[in-house]
Amino acid sequence: MTKMPALSACHSDPATYPPGIAFMDGQYLPISEAKISVLDNGFLHSDATYDVVHVWKGAFFRLDDHLDRFFSGMEKLHMSIPFGRAEVIEILHNCVALSGLEDAYVEFICTRGTSPTFSRDPRDAVNRFIAFAIPFGSVANPEQMSRGLHAAITEFVRIPPSSVDPTVKNYHWLDLVKGLYAAYAQGAETAILLDANGNIAEGPGFNVFAVKDGKISTPKSGVLMGITRQTIFDLCAELQITCAAHDLAPSELRAADEVFVTSTAGGVMPVTKIDETSIGTGSVGPLTNEITEAYWRMHENDRFRQAIRYP
Ligand code: PLP
């Protein structure tokens, strides 16, 4: 088991780092001191998997689902860490407790790590586990949350599932970052990428949903199976709203009554403009509002929340 150190608050250089606490190489550290080797293949080759869970009002939301995805990703990448599930849970609780944060963005990572001979064979590397808790972050800022994001559908294709398995949460983000710069160049705030068939895929850190005639749809494949995406399916079942996963053409998204995107970083976030087209009435729609309220209400349900254990 990991030992809880006598760190009481988030000591950080506010000019460079947000406040927060990290765990790496067996130690809890202020986030400003959590540094990775330049020889780690997670850094050199994006050879890593990770997950992000949030803490809201002092409790993790759907931690079990995030852990399932993380452990399954490690297995698919032939990675292993010297901690079992219970120990990872303990480390995550400790990072949040030490940070003193009520609402937090909690990331945990397994990198391929390093090998003493700088071997090209990934089997020679010692995998590294890192976790950290920093203040809750969102894809959309408060202004964008209330008036809706302006997104651009870029011509860029999200890295195809035949190249990188999107069900393994990964750092293959150069396509997403390229999309962001293209979006900024046309005055938009975020980007939506296509799949290899020209259908909607996903954006930088979020899944995409369209509402048409009271029914909700989202891309079926080629995307991360987001935990928030799953939450939308769960909520729709409860609220008796039809929600289906299928191919979604860019024209369908532009013609939707409402569009929203979902992420652990922010929850349900409205989109009211795509390229030059206003979506629906151009303001946040009623179904998006209903789902957003239900999403935050679900955080109070004991089935999905796990209160932070303070020592
Ligand atoms: N798609 C991508 C590429 C992501 O990186 C993320 C989250 O970071 C999502 C979708 C949304 O996933 P989740 O709801 O699990 O946060």
mmCIF file of C-alpha atoms and ligand atoms in Angstrom:
data_model
loop_
_atom_site.group_PDB
_atom_site.id
_atom_site.type_symbol
_atom_site.label_atom_id
_atom_site.label_comp_id
_atom_site.label_asym_id
_atom_site.label_seq_id
_atom_site.Cartn_x
_atom_site.Cartn_y
_atom_site.Cartn_z
ATOM 1 C CA MET A 1 0.000 0.000 0.000
ATOM 2 C CA THR A 2 1.118 3.559 -0.608
ATOM 3 C CA LYS A 3 2.144 5.712 2.329
ATOM 4 C CA MET A 4 0.341 8.981 2.844
ATOM 5 C CA PRO A 5 2.922 11.776 3.274
ATOM 6 C CA ALA A 6 2.616 14.840 5.468
ATOM 7 C CA LEU A 7 1.718 17.142 2.581
ATOM 8 C CA SER A 8 -1.142 19.331 3.678
ATOM 9 C CA ALA A 9 -1.869 21.749 0.849
ATOM 10 C CA CYS A 10 -1.175 22.398 -2.816
ATOM 11 C CA HIS A 11 2.221 24.095 -2.925
ATOM 12 C CA SER A 12 2.783 25.195 -6.486
ATOM 13 C CA ASP A 13 4.295 27.961 -8.521
ATOM 14 C CA PRO A 14 1.081 29.729 -9.579
ATOM 15 C CA ALA A 15 2.820 31.312 -12.583
ATOM 16 C CA THR A 16 3.561 27.940 -14.161
ATOM 17 C CA TYR A 17 1.359 25.288 -12.610
ATOM 18 C CA PRO A 18 -2.162 24.964 -11.269
ATOM 19 C CA PRO A 19 -2.359 23.831 -7.650
ATOM 20 C CA GLY A 20 -2.504 20.104 -7.127
ATOM 21 C CA ILE A 21 -0.842 16.904 -6.015
ATOM 22 C CA ALA A 22 0.719 14.107 -8.040
ATOM 23 C CA PHE A 23 1.797 10.561 -7.312
ATOM 24 C CA MET A 24 4.774 9.188 -9.219
ATOM 25 C CA ASP A 25 7.637 6.793 -8.608
ATOM 26 C CA GLY A 26 6.142 5.862 -5.229
ATOM 27 C CA GLN A 27 5.867 9.417 -3.883
ATOM 28 C CA TYR A 28 3.243 12.117 -3.440
ATOM 29 C CA LEU A 29 4.500 15.482 -4.690
ATOM 30 C CA PRO A 30 3.286 19.030 -5.276
ATOM 31 C CA ILE A 31 2.259 19.084 -8.941
ATOM 32 C CA SER A 32 5.141 21.446 -9.789
ATOM 33 C CA GLU A 33 7.626 18.765 -8.745
ATOM 34 C CA ALA A 34 6.075 15.865 -10.675
ATOM 35 C CA LYS A 35 8.442 15.575 -13.646
ATOM 36 C CA ILE A 36 8.884 12.774 -16.129
ATOM 37 C CA SER A 37 12.124 11.446 -17.654
ATOM 38 C CA VAL A 38 12.858 12.571 -21.222
ATOM 39 C CA LEU A 39 13.568 8.901 -21.929
ATOM 40 C CA ASP A 40 10.066 7.738 -21.015
ATOM 41 C CA ASN A 41 8.388 6.263 -24.090
ATOM 42 C CA GLY A 42 5.133 7.823 -22.997
ATOM 43 C CA PHE A 43 6.786 11.153 -23.789
ATOM 44 C CA LEU A 44 8.956 10.043 -26.743
ATOM 45 C CA HIS A 45 6.348 7.948 -28.605
ATOM 46 C CA SER A 46 2.973 8.799 -27.038
ATOM 47 C CA ASP A 47 3.178 5.196 -25.845
ATOM 48 C CA ALA A 48 0.749 5.507 -22.954
ATOM 49 C CA THR A 49 -2.824 5.080 -21.860
ATOM 50 C CA TYR A 50 -4.647 7.196 -19.319
ATOM 51 C CA ASP A 51 -7.978 8.084 -17.842
ATOM 52 C CA VAL A 52 -9.592 11.143 -16.326
ATOM 53 C CA VAL A 53 -12.253 11.014 -13.633
ATOM 54 C CA HIS A 54 -13.709 14.054 -11.962
ATOM 55 C CA VAL A 55 -14.432 14.828 -8.358
ATOM 56 C CA TRP A 56 -17.529 16.918 -7.768
ATOM 57 C CA LYS A 57 -18.496 18.227 -4.323
ATOM 58 C CA GLY A 58 -16.040 15.917 -2.619
ATOM 59 C CA ALA A 59 -16.883 12.678 -4.463
ATOM 60 C CA PHE A 60 -15.623 10.776 -7.502
ATOM 61 C CA PHE A 61 -18.213 10.294 -10.253
ATOM 62 C CA ARG A 62 -18.332 6.836 -11.920
ATOM 63 C CA LEU A 63 -14.852 5.933 -10.690
ATOM 64 C CA ASP A 64 -15.460 2.214 -11.337
ATOM 65 C CA ASP A 65 -16.188 2.850 -15.006
ATOM 66 C CA HIS A 66 -13.023 4.916 -15.418
ATOM 67 C CA LEU A 67 -10.969 2.206 -13.698
ATOM 68 C CA ASP A 68 -12.467 -0.499 -15.936
ATOM 69 C CA ARG A 69 -11.489 1.488 -19.038
ATOM 70 C CA PHE A 70 -7.984 2.167 -17.704
ATOM 71 C CA PHE A 71 -7.206 -1.429 -16.737
ATOM 72 C CA SER A 72 -8.644 -2.733 -20.012
ATOM 73 C CA GLY A 73 -6.514 -0.190 -21.963
ATOM 74 C CA MET A 74 -3.363 -1.314 -20.144
ATOM 75 C CA GLU A 75 -4.131 -4.929 -20.957
ATOM 76 C CA LYS A 76 -4.655 -4.163 -24.648
ATOM 77 C CA LEU A 77 -1.301 -2.334 -24.724
ATOM 78 C CA HIS A 78 0.531 -5.152 -22.854
ATOM 79 C CA MET A 79 1.288 -2.878 -19.936
ATOM 80 C CA SER A 80 1.317 -3.625 -16.242
ATOM 81 C CA ILE A 81 1.849 -1.651 -13.059
ATOM 82 C CA PRO A 82 2.842 -2.791 -9.571
ATOM 83 C CA PHE A 83 -0.534 -1.665 -8.170
ATOM 84 C CA GLY A 84 -3.839 -3.505 -8.163
ATOM 85 C CA ARG A 85 -7.219 -1.817 -8.496
ATOM 86 C CA ALA A 86 -7.615 -1.220 -4.735
ATOM 87 C CA GLU A 87 -4.190 0.437 -4.559
ATOM 88 C CA VAL A 88 -4.907 2.678 -7.546
ATOM 89 C CA ILE A 89 -8.157 3.727 -5.838
ATOM 90 C CA GLU A 90 -6.232 4.523 -2.677
ATOM 91 C CA ILE A 91 -3.668 6.597 -4.610
ATOM 92 C CA LEU A 92 -6.414 8.585 -6.339
ATOM 93 C CA HIS A 93 -8.175 9.256 -3.020
ATOM 94 C CA ASN A 94 -4.863 10.348 -1.477
ATOM 95 C CA CYS A 95 -4.042 12.735 -4.351
ATOM 96 C CA VAL A 96 -7.429 14.443 -3.967
ATOM 97 C CA ALA A 97 -7.334 14.464 -0.155
ATOM 98 C CA LEU A 98 -3.817 15.958 -0.137
ATOM 99 C CA SER A 99 -4.780 18.579 -2.713
ATOM 100 C CA GLY A 100 -7.643 19.792 -0.533
ATOM 101 C CA LEU A 101 -9.760 20.205 -3.693
ATOM 102 C CA GLU A 102 -13.569 19.802 -3.504
ATOM 103 C CA ASP A 103 -13.938 19.691 -7.286
ATOM 104 C CA ALA A 104 -11.050 18.133 -9.152
ATOM 105 C CA TYR A 105 -9.761 16.811 -12.456
ATOM 106 C CA VAL A 106 -8.010 13.558 -11.635
ATOM 107 C CA GLU A 107 -5.833 11.939 -14.266
ATOM 108 C CA PHE A 108 -4.063 8.600 -14.023
ATOM 109 C CA ILE A 109 -1.580 7.398 -16.582
ATOM 110 C CA CYS A 110 0.427 4.327 -17.481
ATOM 111 C CA THR A 111 3.380 5.080 -19.745
ATOM 112 C CA ARG A 112 5.533 2.467 -21.460
ATOM 113 C CA GLY A 113 8.323 3.854 -19.292
ATOM 114 C CA THR A 114 12.046 3.487 -19.785
ATOM 115 C CA SER A 115 14.539 0.729 -20.464
ATOM 116 C CA PRO A 116 18.113 0.800 -19.100
ATOM 117 C CA THR A 117 19.523 0.061 -22.594
ATOM 118 C CA PHE A 118 17.219 2.475 -24.466
ATOM 119 C CA SER A 119 15.947 -0.684 -26.172
ATOM 120 C CA ARG A 120 13.579 -0.346 -29.136
ATOM 121 C CA ASP A 121 11.675 -3.391 -27.882
ATOM 122 C CA PRO A 122 8.671 -2.173 -25.851
ATOM 123 C CA ARG A 123 8.798 -5.395 -23.827
ATOM 124 C CA ASP A 124 12.073 -4.224 -22.275
ATOM 125 C CA ALA A 125 10.591 -1.093 -20.752
ATOM 126 C CA VAL A 126 9.475 -0.762 -17.146
ATOM 127 C CA ASN A 127 5.981 0.738 -17.231
ATOM 128 C CA ARG A 128 5.340 3.797 -15.088
ATOM 129 C CA PHE A 129 2.169 4.765 -13.201
ATOM 130 C CA ILE A 130 1.429 8.440 -12.542
ATOM 131 C CA ALA A 131 -1.659 10.083 -11.047
ATOM 132 C CA PHE A 132 -2.542 13.659 -10.253
ATOM 133 C CA ALA A 133 -5.368 15.844 -8.969
ATOM 134 C CA ILE A 134 -5.714 19.471 -10.096
ATOM 135 C CA PRO A 135 -8.725 21.841 -10.024
ATOM 136 C CA PHE A 136 -11.783 20.762 -12.050
ATOM 137 C CA GLY A 137 -11.395 21.818 -15.687
ATOM 138 C CA SER A 138 -13.864 22.082 -18.535
ATOM 139 C CA VAL A 139 -13.703 22.009 -22.343
ATOM 140 C CA ALA A 140 -16.072 25.017 -22.343
ATOM 141 C CA ASN A 141 -15.604 28.146 -20.242
ATOM 142 C CA PRO A 142 -18.566 29.648 -18.292
ATOM 143 C CA GLU A 143 -19.502 32.037 -21.117
ATOM 144 C CA GLN A 144 -19.456 29.194 -23.676
ATOM 145 C CA MET A 145 -21.511 27.037 -21.301
ATOM 146 C CA SER A 146 -24.282 29.628 -21.193
ATOM 147 C CA ARG A 147 -24.368 30.735 -24.851
ATOM 148 C CA GLY A 148 -23.078 27.522 -26.450
ATOM 149 C CA LEU A 149 -19.771 26.703 -28.111
ATOM 150 C CA HIS A 150 -18.943 27.726 -31.667
ATOM 151 C CA ALA A 151 -17.461 24.679 -33.409
ATOM 152 C CA ALA A 152 -15.956 24.087 -36.829
ATOM 153 C CA ILE A 153 -16.286 20.814 -38.711
ATOM 154 C CA THR A 154 -12.777 20.510 -40.089
ATOM 155 C CA GLU A 155 -11.704 18.447 -43.097
ATOM 156 C CA PHE A 156 -9.315 16.494 -40.863
ATOM 157 C CA VAL A 157 -9.802 12.786 -40.298
ATOM 158 C CA ARG A 158 -9.518 11.420 -36.767
ATOM 159 C CA ILE A 159 -6.821 8.737 -36.590
ATOM 160 C CA PRO A 160 -8.700 5.613 -37.796
ATOM 161 C CA PRO A 161 -9.495 2.665 -35.495
ATOM 162 C CA SER A 162 -7.475 0.420 -37.824
ATOM 163 C CA SER A 163 -4.399 2.437 -36.782
ATOM 164 C CA VAL A 164 -5.077 3.244 -33.137
ATOM 165 C CA ASP A 165 -7.804 1.548 -31.090
ATOM 166 C CA PRO A 166 -9.979 4.464 -29.928
ATOM 167 C CA THR A 167 -11.384 2.411 -27.048
ATOM 168 C CA VAL A 168 -7.915 2.690 -25.459
ATOM 169 C CA LYS A 169 -7.786 6.248 -24.164
ATOM 170 C CA ASN A 170 -4.612 7.661 -25.697
ATOM 171 C CA TYR A 171 -2.487 10.719 -26.403
ATOM 172 C CA HIS A 172 -2.694 10.579 -30.227
ATOM 173 C CA TRP A 173 -3.832 14.176 -30.375
ATOM 174 C CA LEU A 174 -1.921 15.753 -33.284
ATOM 175 C CA ASP A 175 -4.997 15.432 -35.537
ATOM 176 C CA LEU A 176 -7.163 17.053 -32.846
ATOM 177 C CA VAL A 177 -4.654 19.868 -32.280
ATOM 178 C CA LYS A 178 -4.414 20.462 -36.062
ATOM 179 C CA GLY A 179 -8.218 20.652 -36.043
ATOM 180 C CA LEU A 180 -8.152 23.230 -33.242
ATOM 181 C CA TYR A 181 -5.801 25.531 -35.185
ATOM 182 C CA ALA A 182 -7.998 25.214 -38.295
ATOM 183 C CA ALA A 183 -11.048 26.053 -36.155
ATOM 184 C CA TYR A 184 -9.343 29.099 -34.612
ATOM 185 C CA ALA A 185 -8.347 30.304 -38.122
ATOM 186 C CA GLN A 186 -12.019 30.497 -39.061
ATOM 187 C CA GLY A 187 -13.076 32.165 -35.819
ATOM 188 C CA ALA A 188 -14.507 29.041 -34.144
ATOM 189 C CA GLU A 189 -13.675 27.911 -30.611
ATOM 190 C CA THR A 190 -13.327 24.182 -31.051
ATOM 191 C CA ALA A 191 -13.088 21.516 -33.726
ATOM 192 C CA ILE A 192 -15.046 18.459 -34.788
ATOM 193 C CA LEU A 193 -13.128 15.867 -36.816
ATOM 194 C CA LEU A 194 -14.464 13.394 -39.378
ATOM 195 C CA ASP A 195 -13.983 9.663 -39.671
ATOM 196 C CA ALA A 196 -12.462 8.062 -42.780
ATOM 197 C CA ASN A 197 -15.937 7.860 -44.415
ATOM 198 C CA GLY A 198 -16.594 11.570 -43.974
ATOM 199 C CA ASN A 199 -18.954 11.131 -41.030
ATOM 200 C CA ILE A 200 -18.673 12.977 -37.730
ATOM 201 C CA ALA A 201 -16.123 11.442 -35.331
ATOM 202 C CA GLU A 202 -15.192 13.416 -32.203
ATOM 203 C CA GLY A 203 -13.379 16.526 -31.016
ATOM 204 C CA PRO A 204 -10.470 17.403 -28.717
ATOM 205 C CA GLY A 205 -11.587 15.710 -25.528
ATOM 206 C CA PHE A 206 -15.266 15.194 -26.290
ATOM 207 C CA ASN A 207 -17.973 13.082 -27.957
ATOM 208 C CA VAL A 208 -20.598 14.723 -30.171
ATOM 209 C CA PHE A 209 -24.418 14.461 -29.980
ATOM 210 C CA ALA A 210 -27.197 15.755 -32.267
ATOM 211 C CA VAL A 211 -30.857 16.252 -31.305
ATOM 212 C CA LYS A 212 -33.486 16.062 -34.067
ATOM 213 C CA ASP A 213 -37.243 15.893 -33.514
ATOM 214 C CA GLY A 214 -36.747 14.906 -29.872
ATOM 215 C CA LYS A 215 -34.339 12.038 -30.670
ATOM 216 C CA ILE A 216 -30.658 11.999 -29.849
ATOM 217 C CA SER A 217 -27.858 10.453 -31.881
ATOM 218 C CA THR A 218 -24.109 10.121 -31.593
ATOM 219 C CA PRO A 219 -21.395 8.477 -33.737
ATOM 220 C CA LYS A 220 -21.282 4.740 -33.298
ATOM 221 C CA SER A 221 -17.619 3.939 -33.897
ATOM 222 C CA GLY A 222 -14.176 5.405 -34.414
ATOM 223 C CA VAL A 223 -14.458 7.380 -31.178
ATOM 224 C CA LEU A 224 -13.532 6.994 -27.535
ATOM 225 C CA MET A 225 -16.350 5.250 -25.703
ATOM 226 C CA GLY A 226 -16.688 8.203 -23.343
ATOM 227 C CA ILE A 227 -17.955 7.608 -19.824
ATOM 228 C CA THR A 228 -20.036 10.788 -20.210
ATOM 229 C CA ARG A 229 -21.347 9.388 -23.538
ATOM 230 C CA GLN A 230 -22.461 6.277 -21.618
ATOM 231 C CA THR A 231 -24.039 8.532 -18.990
ATOM 232 C CA ILE A 232 -26.120 10.191 -21.743
ATOM 233 C CA PHE A 233 -27.397 6.748 -22.832
ATOM 234 C CA ASP A 234 -28.223 5.917 -19.199
ATOM 235 C CA LEU A 235 -30.019 9.229 -18.631
ATOM 236 C CA CYS A 236 -31.963 8.965 -21.883
ATOM 237 C CA ALA A 237 -33.176 5.489 -20.894
ATOM 238 C CA GLU A 238 -34.353 6.929 -17.571
ATOM 239 C CA LEU A 239 -35.964 9.998 -19.143
ATOM 240 C CA GLN A 240 -37.507 7.902 -21.957
ATOM 241 C CA ILE A 241 -35.705 9.833 -24.662
ATOM 242 C CA THR A 242 -34.600 7.870 -27.733
ATOM 243 C CA CYS A 243 -30.819 7.880 -27.996
ATOM 244 C CA ALA A 244 -29.026 5.875 -30.679
ATOM 245 C CA ALA A 245 -25.490 5.426 -31.956
ATOM 246 C CA HIS A 246 -25.128 5.486 -35.730
ATOM 247 C CA ASP A 247 -23.212 7.205 -38.535
ATOM 248 C CA LEU A 248 -23.802 10.937 -38.373
ATOM 249 C CA ALA A 249 -23.195 13.020 -41.512
ATOM 250 C CA PRO A 250 -21.923 16.617 -41.165
ATOM 251 C CA SER A 251 -25.145 17.787 -42.900
ATOM 252 C CA GLU A 252 -27.214 16.060 -40.152
ATOM 253 C CA LEU A 253 -25.246 17.854 -37.468
ATOM 254 C CA ARG A 254 -25.714 21.242 -39.162
ATOM 255 C CA ALA A 255 -29.463 20.579 -39.569
ATOM 256 C CA ALA A 256 -29.935 19.391 -35.970
ATOM 257 C CA ASP A 257 -32.322 21.164 -33.582
ATOM 258 C CA GLU A 258 -29.648 21.023 -30.873
ATOM 259 C CA VAL A 259 -26.035 19.878 -30.646
ATOM 260 C CA PHE A 260 -24.029 19.164 -27.517
ATOM 261 C CA VAL A 261 -20.673 17.624 -26.705
ATOM 262 C CA THR A 262 -19.734 15.565 -23.661
ATOM 263 C CA SER A 263 -16.626 15.090 -21.554
ATOM 264 C CA THR A 264 -15.580 14.299 -18.011
ATOM 265 C CA ALA A 265 -13.974 17.748 -18.331
ATOM 266 C CA GLY A 266 -17.174 19.783 -18.220
ATOM 267 C CA GLY A 267 -20.038 17.284 -18.536
ATOM 268 C CA VAL A 268 -22.676 18.235 -21.128
ATOM 269 C CA MET A 269 -21.707 21.298 -23.178
ATOM 270 C CA PRO A 270 -23.978 23.005 -25.708
ATOM 271 C CA VAL A 271 -22.915 23.883 -29.260
ATOM 272 C CA THR A 272 -24.986 26.657 -30.847
ATOM 273 C CA LYS A 273 -22.990 27.423 -33.977
ATOM 274 C CA ILE A 274 -21.193 25.155 -36.432
ATOM 275 C CA ASP A 275 -19.059 26.925 -39.016
ATOM 276 C CA GLU A 276 -21.370 29.739 -40.164
ATOM 277 C CA THR A 277 -24.603 27.886 -39.318
ATOM 278 C CA SER A 278 -26.616 28.617 -36.170
ATOM 279 C CA ILE A 279 -27.955 25.408 -34.653
ATOM 280 C CA GLY A 280 -31.731 25.415 -34.107
ATOM 281 C CA THR A 281 -32.753 28.731 -32.581
ATOM 282 C CA GLY A 282 -29.108 29.662 -32.037
ATOM 283 C CA SER A 283 -29.416 29.369 -28.267
ATOM 284 C CA VAL A 284 -29.091 26.432 -25.865
ATOM 285 C CA GLY A 285 -31.991 24.034 -26.516
ATOM 286 C CA PRO A 286 -34.496 22.509 -24.043
ATOM 287 C CA LEU A 287 -33.294 18.914 -24.351
ATOM 288 C CA THR A 288 -29.675 19.939 -23.785
ATOM 289 C CA ASN A 289 -30.813 21.790 -20.653
ATOM 290 C CA GLU A 290 -32.874 18.810 -19.425
ATOM 291 C CA ILE A 291 -29.978 16.373 -19.943
ATOM 292 C CA THR A 292 -27.484 18.762 -18.313
ATOM 293 C CA GLU A 293 -29.650 19.070 -15.197
ATOM 294 C CA ALA A 294 -30.158 15.293 -15.040
ATOM 295 C CA TYR A 295 -26.398 14.768 -15.471
ATOM 296 C CA TRP A 296 -25.528 16.888 -12.432
ATOM 297 C CA ARG A 297 -28.413 15.372 -10.414
ATOM 298 C CA MET A 298 -26.928 11.943 -11.120
ATOM 299 C CA HIS A 299 -23.811 13.036 -9.196
ATOM 300 C CA GLU A 300 -25.889 12.796 -6.005
ATOM 301 C CA ASN A 301 -26.819 9.159 -6.669
ATOM 302 C CA ASP A 302 -24.879 6.808 -4.344
ATOM 303 C CA ARG A 303 -24.614 4.253 -7.142
ATOM 304 C CA PHE A 304 -22.248 6.573 -9.014
ATOM 305 C CA ARG A 305 -20.516 8.632 -6.333
ATOM 306 C CA GLN A 306 -17.643 7.666 -4.082
ATOM 307 C CA ALA A 307 -16.851 10.196 -1.351
ATOM 308 C CA ILE A 308 -13.190 11.182 -0.956
ATOM 309 C CA ARG A 309 -11.595 9.404 1.978
ATOM 310 C CA TYR A 310 -9.752 11.912 4.124
ATOM 311 C CA PRO A 311 -7.132 10.377 6.432
HETATM 312 N N1 PLP B 1 -13.112 11.669 -26.987
HETATM 313 C C1 PLP B 1 -11.823 11.969 -26.711
HETATM 314 C C2 PLP B 1 -10.810 11.951 -27.809
HETATM 315 C C3 PLP B 1 -11.438 12.286 -25.403
HETATM 316 O O1 PLP B 1 -10.160 12.554 -25.120
HETATM 317 C C4 PLP B 1 -12.429 12.328 -24.390
HETATM 318 C C5 PLP B 1 -12.069 12.676 -23.004
HETATM 319 O O2 PLP B 1 -10.990 13.140 -22.722
HETATM 320 C C6 PLP B 1 -13.767 12.038 -24.725
HETATM 321 C C7 PLP B 1 -14.061 11.688 -26.034
HETATM 322 C C8 PLP B 1 -14.845 12.039 -23.664
HETATM 323 O O3 PLP B 1 -14.670 10.949 -22.795
HETATM 324 P P1 PLP B 1 -15.182 10.965 -21.281
HETATM 325 O O4 PLP B 1 -16.640 11.242 -21.335
HETATM 326 O O5 PLP B 1 -14.868 9.610 -20.767
HETATM 327 O O6 PLP B 1 -14.431 12.048 -20.584
#
